GROMACS .gro file of C-alpha atoms in nm:
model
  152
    1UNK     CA    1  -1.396   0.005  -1.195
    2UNK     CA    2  -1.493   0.364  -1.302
    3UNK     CA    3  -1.813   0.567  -1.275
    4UNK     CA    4  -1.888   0.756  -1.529
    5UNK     CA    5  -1.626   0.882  -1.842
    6UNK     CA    6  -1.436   1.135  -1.911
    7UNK     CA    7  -1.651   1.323  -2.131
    8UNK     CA    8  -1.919   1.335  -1.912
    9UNK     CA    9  -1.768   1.441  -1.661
   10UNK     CA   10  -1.597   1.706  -1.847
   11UNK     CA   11  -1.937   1.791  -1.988
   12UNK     CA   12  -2.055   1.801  -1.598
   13UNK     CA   13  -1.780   2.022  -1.511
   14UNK     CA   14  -1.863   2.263  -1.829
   15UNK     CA   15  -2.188   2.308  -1.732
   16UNK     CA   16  -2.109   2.435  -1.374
   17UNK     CA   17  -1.818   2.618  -1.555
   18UNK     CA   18  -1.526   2.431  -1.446
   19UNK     CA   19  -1.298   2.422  -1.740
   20UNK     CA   20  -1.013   2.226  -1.573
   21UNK     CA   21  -1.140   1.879  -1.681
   22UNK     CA   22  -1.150   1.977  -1.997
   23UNK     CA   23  -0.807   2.152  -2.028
   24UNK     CA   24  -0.653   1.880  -1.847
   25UNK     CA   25  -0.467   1.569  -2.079
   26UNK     CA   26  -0.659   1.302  -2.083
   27UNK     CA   27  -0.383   1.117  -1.875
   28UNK     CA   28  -0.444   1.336  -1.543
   29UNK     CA   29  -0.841   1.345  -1.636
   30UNK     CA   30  -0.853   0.969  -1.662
   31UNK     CA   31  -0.630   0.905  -1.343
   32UNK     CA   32  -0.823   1.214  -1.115
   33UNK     CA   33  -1.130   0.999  -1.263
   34UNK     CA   34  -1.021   0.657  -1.129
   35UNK     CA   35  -0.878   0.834  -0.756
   36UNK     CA   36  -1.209   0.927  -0.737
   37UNK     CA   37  -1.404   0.620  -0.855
   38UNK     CA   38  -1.162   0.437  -0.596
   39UNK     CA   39  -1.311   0.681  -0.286
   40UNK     CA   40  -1.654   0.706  -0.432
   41UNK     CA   41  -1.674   0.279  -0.403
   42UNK     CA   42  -1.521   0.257  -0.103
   43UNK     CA   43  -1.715   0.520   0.087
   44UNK     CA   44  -2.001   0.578  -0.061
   45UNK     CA   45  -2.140   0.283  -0.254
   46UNK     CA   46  -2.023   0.007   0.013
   47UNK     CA   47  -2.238   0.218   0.250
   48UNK     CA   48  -2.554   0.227   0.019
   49UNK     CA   49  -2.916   0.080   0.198
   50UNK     CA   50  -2.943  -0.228   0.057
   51UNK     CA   51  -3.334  -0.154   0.020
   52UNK     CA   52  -3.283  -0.165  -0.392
   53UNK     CA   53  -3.037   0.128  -0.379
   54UNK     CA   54  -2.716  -0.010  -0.577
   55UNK     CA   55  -2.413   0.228  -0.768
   56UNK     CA   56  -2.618   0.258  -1.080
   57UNK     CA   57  -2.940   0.358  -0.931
   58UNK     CA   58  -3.047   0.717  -1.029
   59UNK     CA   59  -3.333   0.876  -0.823
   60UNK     CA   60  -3.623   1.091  -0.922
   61UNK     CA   61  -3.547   1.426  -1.130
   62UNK     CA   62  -3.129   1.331  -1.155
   63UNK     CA   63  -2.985   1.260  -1.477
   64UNK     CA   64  -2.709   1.086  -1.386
   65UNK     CA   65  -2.660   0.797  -1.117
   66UNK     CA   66  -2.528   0.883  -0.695
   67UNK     CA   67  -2.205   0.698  -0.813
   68UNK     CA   68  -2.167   0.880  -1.158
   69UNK     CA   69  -2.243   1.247  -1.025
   70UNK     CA   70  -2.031   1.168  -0.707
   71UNK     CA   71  -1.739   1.057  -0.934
   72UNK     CA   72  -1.736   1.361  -1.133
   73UNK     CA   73  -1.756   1.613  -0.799
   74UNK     CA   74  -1.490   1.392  -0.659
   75UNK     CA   75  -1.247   1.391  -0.939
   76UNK     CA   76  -1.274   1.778  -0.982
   77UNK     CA   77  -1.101   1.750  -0.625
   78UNK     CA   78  -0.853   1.503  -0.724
   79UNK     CA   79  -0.756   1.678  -1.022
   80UNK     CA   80  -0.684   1.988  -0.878
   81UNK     CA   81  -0.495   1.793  -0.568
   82UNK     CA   82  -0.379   1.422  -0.689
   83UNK     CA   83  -0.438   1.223  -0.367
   84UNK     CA   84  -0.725   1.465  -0.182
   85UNK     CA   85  -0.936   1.207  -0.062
   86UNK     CA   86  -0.682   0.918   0.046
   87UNK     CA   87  -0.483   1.158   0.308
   88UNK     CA   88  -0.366   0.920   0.623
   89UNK     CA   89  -0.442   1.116   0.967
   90UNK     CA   90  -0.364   1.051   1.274
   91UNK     CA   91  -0.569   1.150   1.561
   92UNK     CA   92  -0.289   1.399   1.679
   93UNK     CA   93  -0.312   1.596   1.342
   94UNK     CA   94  -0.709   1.695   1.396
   95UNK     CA   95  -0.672   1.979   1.612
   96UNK     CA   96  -0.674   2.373   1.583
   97UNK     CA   97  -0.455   2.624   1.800
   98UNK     CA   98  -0.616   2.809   2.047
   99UNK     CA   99  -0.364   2.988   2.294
  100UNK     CA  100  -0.067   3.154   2.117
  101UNK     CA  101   0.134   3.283   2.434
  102UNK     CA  102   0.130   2.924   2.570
  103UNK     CA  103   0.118   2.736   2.227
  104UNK     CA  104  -0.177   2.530   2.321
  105UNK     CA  105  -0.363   2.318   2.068
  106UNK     CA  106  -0.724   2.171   2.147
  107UNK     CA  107  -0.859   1.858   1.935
  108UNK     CA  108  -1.103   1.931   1.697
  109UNK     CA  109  -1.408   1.637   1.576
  110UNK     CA  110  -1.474   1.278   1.740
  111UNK     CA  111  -1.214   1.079   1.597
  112UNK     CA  112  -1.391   0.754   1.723
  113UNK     CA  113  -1.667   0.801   1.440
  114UNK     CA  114  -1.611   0.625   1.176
  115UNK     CA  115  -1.482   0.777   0.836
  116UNK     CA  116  -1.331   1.069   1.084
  117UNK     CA  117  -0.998   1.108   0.916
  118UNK     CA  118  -1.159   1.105   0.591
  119UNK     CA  119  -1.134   1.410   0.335
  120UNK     CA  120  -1.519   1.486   0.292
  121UNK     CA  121  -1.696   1.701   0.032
  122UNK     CA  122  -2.032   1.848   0.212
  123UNK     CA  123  -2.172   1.793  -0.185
  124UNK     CA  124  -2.109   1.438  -0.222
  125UNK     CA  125  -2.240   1.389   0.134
  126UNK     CA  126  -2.559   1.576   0.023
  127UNK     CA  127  -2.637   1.378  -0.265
  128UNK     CA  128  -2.551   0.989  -0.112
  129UNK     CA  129  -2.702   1.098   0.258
  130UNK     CA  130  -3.080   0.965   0.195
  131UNK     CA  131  -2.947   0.641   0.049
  132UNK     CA  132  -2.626   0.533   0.249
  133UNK     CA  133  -2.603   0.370   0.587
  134UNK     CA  134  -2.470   0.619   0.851
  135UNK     CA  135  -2.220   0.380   1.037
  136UNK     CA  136  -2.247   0.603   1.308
  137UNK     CA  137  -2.560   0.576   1.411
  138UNK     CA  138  -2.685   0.366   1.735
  139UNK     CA  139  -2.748   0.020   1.606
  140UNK     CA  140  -3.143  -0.091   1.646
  141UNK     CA  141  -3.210  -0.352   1.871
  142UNK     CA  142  -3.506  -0.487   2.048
  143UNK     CA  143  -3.525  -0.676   2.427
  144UNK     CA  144  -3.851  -0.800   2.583
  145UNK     CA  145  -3.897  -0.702   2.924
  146UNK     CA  146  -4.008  -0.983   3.187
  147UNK     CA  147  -3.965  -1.321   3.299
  148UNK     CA  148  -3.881  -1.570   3.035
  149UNK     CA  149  -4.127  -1.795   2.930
  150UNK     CA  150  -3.931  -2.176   2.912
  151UNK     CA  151  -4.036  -2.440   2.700
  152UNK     CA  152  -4.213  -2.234   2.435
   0.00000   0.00000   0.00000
């Protein structure tokens, strides 16, 4: 499954003057456009509230739907870098040096949060954030307090 096509998202691209989509062949366009379809689905649209909200659903004042417009941000990425958003991490790789004379590295993020290894665009997470479940959240639950009452 794709979102969107590749004229409108070279049309989306045009208007933010990104020409790359456009000069690309329609081979590499098409394939950036399903690599990013692919990550778009899996982490985005299998995350979405299901309160109504659903890949095609377009909210107030947007022209195009959360999956379309997240496609076409997300294949400008994969287009320039085939592969950007399906890196495999481990949790020794997310770290940043901070002591030269003693080469010491220090870990960097919470790699028990889900989606942690994940290449992230701070757009795409802008535009899905008030409709998508955030898995990392502290589940809701309630608990009386009290005896319990048997037999009712």
């Amino acid at each position: 499954m794709t979102y969107g096509t590749i004229a409108g998202w070279r049309a989306y691209a045009l208007e933010r003057g990104d020409s790359a989509p456009t000069d690309a062949s329609d081979a590499d366009a098409t394939a950036a456009l399903v690599r990013a379809s692919d990550y778009i689905r899996m982490r985005y649209v299998s995350n979405l509230v299901a309160a109504g909200y659903a890949a095609d659903f377009t909210p107030d004042g947007h022209d195009l739907s959360l999956a379309e417009e997240g496609t076409y941000v997300a294949a400008s990425y994969e287009l320039a870098t085939p592969g950007f958003f399906s890196k495999t991490y481990t949790a020794s790789e997310q770290k940043v040096l901070t002591e030269v004379k003693g080469i010491k590295w220090t870990v960097t993020g919470d790699s028990s949060k889900y989606y942690a290894y994940m290449p992230t665009s701070s757009l795409i997470d802008a535009l899905f954030l008030p409709y998508v479940y955030d898995r990392n959240m502290p589940n809701f639950m309630l608990k009386s307090i009290g005896p319990s009452i048997q037999g009712c």
